[in-house]
């Protein structure tokens, strides 16, 4: 693949993630936007106002083969500077899109989900 097509592939995943989050949160496009290719930091840029509702630093990888540990380290580095939860979103051709977050944060999400079900 050419460098341009690799960047386009990565941009497609970022755009899909942004569209999904904007739909979920019903927010303005400036509140959740994809990083410009080559821009340092998180792959999904979140406004300060939106950060209270979405406390994640996202690293996106749209590759056939990824080094999961390097990608997670990248997400952790971004999260450390923002004081957020690191999240890795990864995809490859003809596959589902996956999300990796720390176990304790996944358990916290399950607790909130369980509490909301009990409240019904």
C-alpha atoms as an extended CHARMM CRD file, in Angstrom:
* protein
*
       120  EXT
         1         1  UNK       CA              0.0000000000        0.0000000000        0.0000000000  PROA      1               0.0000000000
         2         2  UNK       CA              1.1390000000        3.5210000000       -0.6750000000  PROA      2               0.0000000000
         3         3  UNK       CA              1.5800000000        5.9150000000        2.2680000000  PROA      3               0.0000000000
         4         4  UNK       CA             -1.4040000000        7.9290000000        0.9960000000  PROA      4               0.0000000000
         5         5  UNK       CA             -3.7040000000        4.8910000000        0.9430000000  PROA      5               0.0000000000
         6         6  UNK       CA             -2.5110000000        3.8670000000        4.4320000000  PROA      6               0.0000000000
         7         7  UNK       CA             -3.3970000000        7.3220000000        5.7350000000  PROA      7               0.0000000000
         8         8  UNK       CA             -6.7820000000        7.2000000000        3.9880000000  PROA      8               0.0000000000
         9         9  UNK       CA             -7.4960000000        3.8280000000        5.5980000000  PROA      9               0.0000000000
        10        10  UNK       CA             -6.6460000000        5.2460000000        9.0390000000  PROA      10              0.0000000000
        11        11  UNK       CA             -8.7270000000        8.3550000000        8.3820000000  PROA      11              0.0000000000
        12        12  UNK       CA            -11.7360000000        6.1660000000        7.4650000000  PROA      12              0.0000000000
        13        13  UNK       CA            -11.6290000000        4.4580000000       10.8650000000  PROA      13              0.0000000000
        14        14  UNK       CA            -11.2730000000        7.7930000000       12.6670000000  PROA      14              0.0000000000
        15        15  UNK       CA            -14.2560000000        9.2030000000       10.7600000000  PROA      15              0.0000000000
        16        16  UNK       CA            -16.3700000000        6.1320000000       11.5500000000  PROA      16              0.0000000000
        17        17  UNK       CA            -15.5300000000        6.3900000000       15.2590000000  PROA      17              0.0000000000
        18        18  UNK       CA            -16.3320000000       10.1250000000       15.2910000000  PROA      18              0.0000000000
        19        19  UNK       CA            -19.6430000000        9.5990000000       13.4950000000  PROA      19              0.0000000000
        20        20  UNK       CA            -20.5970000000        6.8360000000       15.9380000000  PROA      20              0.0000000000
        21        21  UNK       CA            -19.7490000000        8.9450000000       19.0000000000  PROA      21              0.0000000000
        22        22  UNK       CA            -21.4660000000       12.0700000000       17.6620000000  PROA      22              0.0000000000
        23        23  UNK       CA            -24.6390000000       10.0580000000       17.0470000000  PROA      23              0.0000000000
        24        24  UNK       CA            -24.4870000000        8.5150000000       20.5120000000  PROA      24              0.0000000000
        25        25  UNK       CA            -23.8610000000       11.7970000000       22.3330000000  PROA      25              0.0000000000
        26        26  UNK       CA            -25.9180000000       14.0300000000       19.9960000000  PROA      26              0.0000000000
        27        27  UNK       CA            -23.1230000000       16.6010000000       20.0790000000  PROA      27              0.0000000000
        28        28  UNK       CA            -21.7470000000       19.2620000000       17.7520000000  PROA      28              0.0000000000
        29        29  UNK       CA            -19.1520000000       18.0180000000       15.2090000000  PROA      29              0.0000000000
        30        30  UNK       CA            -16.5070000000       20.2520000000       16.8360000000  PROA      30              0.0000000000
        31        31  UNK       CA            -16.9820000000       18.4490000000       20.1690000000  PROA      31              0.0000000000
        32        32  UNK       CA            -15.7010000000       15.1570000000       18.7370000000  PROA      32              0.0000000000
        33        33  UNK       CA            -13.5310000000       15.3390000000       15.6440000000  PROA      33              0.0000000000
        34        34  UNK       CA            -10.8410000000       13.2460000000       13.9700000000  PROA      34              0.0000000000
        35        35  UNK       CA             -7.2530000000       14.3910000000       14.2680000000  PROA      35              0.0000000000
        36        36  UNK       CA             -5.6610000000       15.7210000000       11.1190000000  PROA      36              0.0000000000
        37        37  UNK       CA             -3.2750000000       13.1180000000        9.7130000000  PROA      37              0.0000000000
        38        38  UNK       CA              0.1470000000       13.7760000000       11.1790000000  PROA      38              0.0000000000
        39        39  UNK       CA             -1.2590000000       15.7710000000       14.1120000000  PROA      39              0.0000000000
        40        40  UNK       CA              0.2650000000       14.6740000000       17.4110000000  PROA      40              0.0000000000
        41        41  UNK       CA             -1.7820000000       13.3080000000       20.2880000000  PROA      41              0.0000000000
        42        42  UNK       CA             -5.0530000000       11.4430000000       20.3340000000  PROA      42              0.0000000000
        43        43  UNK       CA             -6.6270000000       10.2540000000       17.0910000000  PROA      43              0.0000000000
        44        44  UNK       CA            -10.0380000000       11.5030000000       18.2150000000  PROA      44              0.0000000000
        45        45  UNK       CA            -10.0180000000       15.0820000000       19.5080000000  PROA      45              0.0000000000
        46        46  UNK       CA            -12.5880000000       15.8560000000       22.2140000000  PROA      46              0.0000000000
        47        47  UNK       CA            -13.5730000000       19.3740000000       23.3090000000  PROA      47              0.0000000000
        48        48  UNK       CA            -13.1540000000       20.3210000000       26.9920000000  PROA      48              0.0000000000
        49        49  UNK       CA            -16.9470000000       20.5360000000       27.3820000000  PROA      49              0.0000000000
        50        50  UNK       CA            -17.4060000000       17.0400000000       25.9430000000  PROA      50              0.0000000000
        51        51  UNK       CA            -14.5020000000       15.5780000000       27.9460000000  PROA      51              0.0000000000
        52        52  UNK       CA            -16.6580000000       15.4850000000       31.1030000000  PROA      52              0.0000000000
        53        53  UNK       CA            -19.0740000000       13.1480000000       29.2900000000  PROA      53              0.0000000000
        54        54  UNK       CA            -16.4400000000       11.2180000000       27.3450000000  PROA      54              0.0000000000
        55        55  UNK       CA            -13.2880000000       10.6920000000       29.4430000000  PROA      55              0.0000000000
        56        56  UNK       CA            -11.3580000000        8.5570000000       26.9380000000  PROA      56              0.0000000000
        57        57  UNK       CA             -8.1960000000        9.0870000000       24.9000000000  PROA      57              0.0000000000
        58        58  UNK       CA             -8.5890000000        7.1050000000       21.6950000000  PROA      58              0.0000000000
        59        59  UNK       CA             -5.8790000000        5.6250000000       19.5330000000  PROA      59              0.0000000000
        60        60  UNK       CA             -7.1890000000        4.1900000000       16.2220000000  PROA      60              0.0000000000
        61        61  UNK       CA             -5.4020000000        1.4850000000       14.2380000000  PROA      61              0.0000000000
        62        62  UNK       CA             -6.7630000000        0.2920000000       10.8920000000  PROA      62              0.0000000000
        63        63  UNK       CA             -4.1000000000       -2.2380000000        9.9280000000  PROA      63              0.0000000000
        64        64  UNK       CA             -3.8740000000       -5.9090000000        9.0540000000  PROA      64              0.0000000000
        65        65  UNK       CA             -1.1660000000       -6.4550000000       11.6630000000  PROA      65              0.0000000000
        66        66  UNK       CA             -0.6840000000       -4.2890000000       14.7080000000  PROA      66              0.0000000000
        67        67  UNK       CA              1.5960000000       -4.4970000000       17.6850000000  PROA      67              0.0000000000
        68        68  UNK       CA             -1.1120000000       -4.4300000000       20.3280000000  PROA      68              0.0000000000
        69        69  UNK       CA              1.3300000000       -3.5040000000       23.0930000000  PROA      69              0.0000000000
        70        70  UNK       CA              2.8250000000       -0.5890000000       21.1520000000  PROA      70              0.0000000000
        71        71  UNK       CA             -0.6490000000        0.6800000000       20.2700000000  PROA      71              0.0000000000
        72        72  UNK       CA             -1.8180000000        0.3810000000       23.8900000000  PROA      72              0.0000000000
        73        73  UNK       CA              1.3070000000        2.2090000000       25.0420000000  PROA      73              0.0000000000
        74        74  UNK       CA              0.5200000000        5.0120000000       22.6020000000  PROA      74              0.0000000000
        75        75  UNK       CA             -3.0450000000        5.2520000000       23.9860000000  PROA      75              0.0000000000
        76        76  UNK       CA             -1.7150000000        5.2260000000       27.5590000000  PROA      76              0.0000000000
        77        77  UNK       CA              0.7230000000        8.0530000000       26.8060000000  PROA      77              0.0000000000
        78        78  UNK       CA             -2.0760000000       10.2230000000       25.3990000000  PROA      78              0.0000000000
        79        79  UNK       CA             -4.3280000000        9.3760000000       28.3570000000  PROA      79              0.0000000000
        80        80  UNK       CA             -1.6190000000       10.2300000000       30.8690000000  PROA      80              0.0000000000
        81        81  UNK       CA             -1.2760000000       13.7800000000       29.5470000000  PROA      81              0.0000000000
        82        82  UNK       CA             -5.0730000000       14.2900000000       29.4180000000  PROA      82              0.0000000000
        83        83  UNK       CA             -5.8250000000       12.3840000000       32.6640000000  PROA      83              0.0000000000
        84        84  UNK       CA             -8.3050000000       10.1770000000       30.8090000000  PROA      84              0.0000000000
        85        85  UNK       CA             -8.8900000000        6.4720000000       30.1960000000  PROA      85              0.0000000000
        86        86  UNK       CA             -6.8020000000        4.9760000000       27.3780000000  PROA      86              0.0000000000
        87        87  UNK       CA             -8.7910000000        3.2500000000       24.6310000000  PROA      87              0.0000000000
        88        88  UNK       CA             -7.4960000000        1.4550000000       21.5630000000  PROA      88              0.0000000000
        89        89  UNK       CA             -9.9120000000        1.0070000000       18.6550000000  PROA      89              0.0000000000
        90        90  UNK       CA             -8.6140000000       -1.3450000000       15.9950000000  PROA      90              0.0000000000
        91        91  UNK       CA             -9.8670000000       -2.8420000000       12.7640000000  PROA      91              0.0000000000
        92        92  UNK       CA             -8.6480000000       -4.8600000000        9.8190000000  PROA      92              0.0000000000
        93        93  UNK       CA            -10.2250000000       -5.7950000000        6.5060000000  PROA      93              0.0000000000
        94        94  UNK       CA            -13.2070000000       -8.1610000000        6.6890000000  PROA      94              0.0000000000
        95        95  UNK       CA            -13.2370000000       -8.0150000000       10.4760000000  PROA      95              0.0000000000
        96        96  UNK       CA            -15.2190000000       -6.3840000000       13.2520000000  PROA      96              0.0000000000
        97        97  UNK       CA            -13.9420000000       -3.2400000000       14.8980000000  PROA      97              0.0000000000
        98        98  UNK       CA            -12.6400000000       -3.8580000000       18.4150000000  PROA      98              0.0000000000
        99        99  UNK       CA            -12.0570000000       -1.6920000000       21.4790000000  PROA      99              0.0000000000
       100       100  UNK       CA             -9.4870000000       -2.3510000000       24.2140000000  PROA      100             0.0000000000
       101       101  UNK       CA             -9.6560000000       -0.5440000000       27.5620000000  PROA      101             0.0000000000
       102       102  UNK       CA             -8.1220000000       -1.3640000000       30.9600000000  PROA      102             0.0000000000
       103       103  UNK       CA             -9.9080000000       -4.1150000000       32.8990000000  PROA      103             0.0000000000
       104       104  UNK       CA            -10.8260000000       -1.8540000000       35.8350000000  PROA      104             0.0000000000
       105       105  UNK       CA            -12.5350000000        0.6080000000       33.4880000000  PROA      105             0.0000000000
       106       106  UNK       CA            -14.4380000000       -2.2030000000       31.7560000000  PROA      106             0.0000000000
       107       107  UNK       CA            -15.6140000000       -3.4670000000       35.1610000000  PROA      107             0.0000000000
       108       108  UNK       CA            -16.7170000000        0.0790000000       36.0740000000  PROA      108             0.0000000000
       109       109  UNK       CA            -18.7600000000        0.2490000000       32.8540000000  PROA      109             0.0000000000
       110       110  UNK       CA            -20.3730000000       -3.1040000000       33.6820000000  PROA      110             0.0000000000
       111       111  UNK       CA            -21.2380000000       -1.8310000000       37.1700000000  PROA      111             0.0000000000
       112       112  UNK       CA            -22.9750000000        1.2450000000       35.7440000000  PROA      112             0.0000000000
       113       113  UNK       CA            -24.8530000000       -0.8990000000       33.2290000000  PROA      113             0.0000000000
       114       114  UNK       CA            -25.9220000000       -3.3460000000       35.9270000000  PROA      114             0.0000000000
       115       115  UNK       CA            -27.0790000000       -0.5290000000       38.2290000000  PROA      115             0.0000000000
       116       116  UNK       CA            -29.1310000000        1.0300000000       35.4330000000  PROA      116             0.0000000000
       117       117  UNK       CA            -30.8180000000       -2.3140000000       34.7370000000  PROA      117             0.0000000000
       118       118  UNK       CA            -31.6770000000       -2.7700000000       38.4140000000  PROA      118             0.0000000000
       119       119  UNK       CA            -33.2330000000        0.7080000000       38.5030000000  PROA      119             0.0000000000
       120       120  UNK       CA            -35.7850000000       -0.2640000000       35.8420000000  PROA      120             0.0000000000
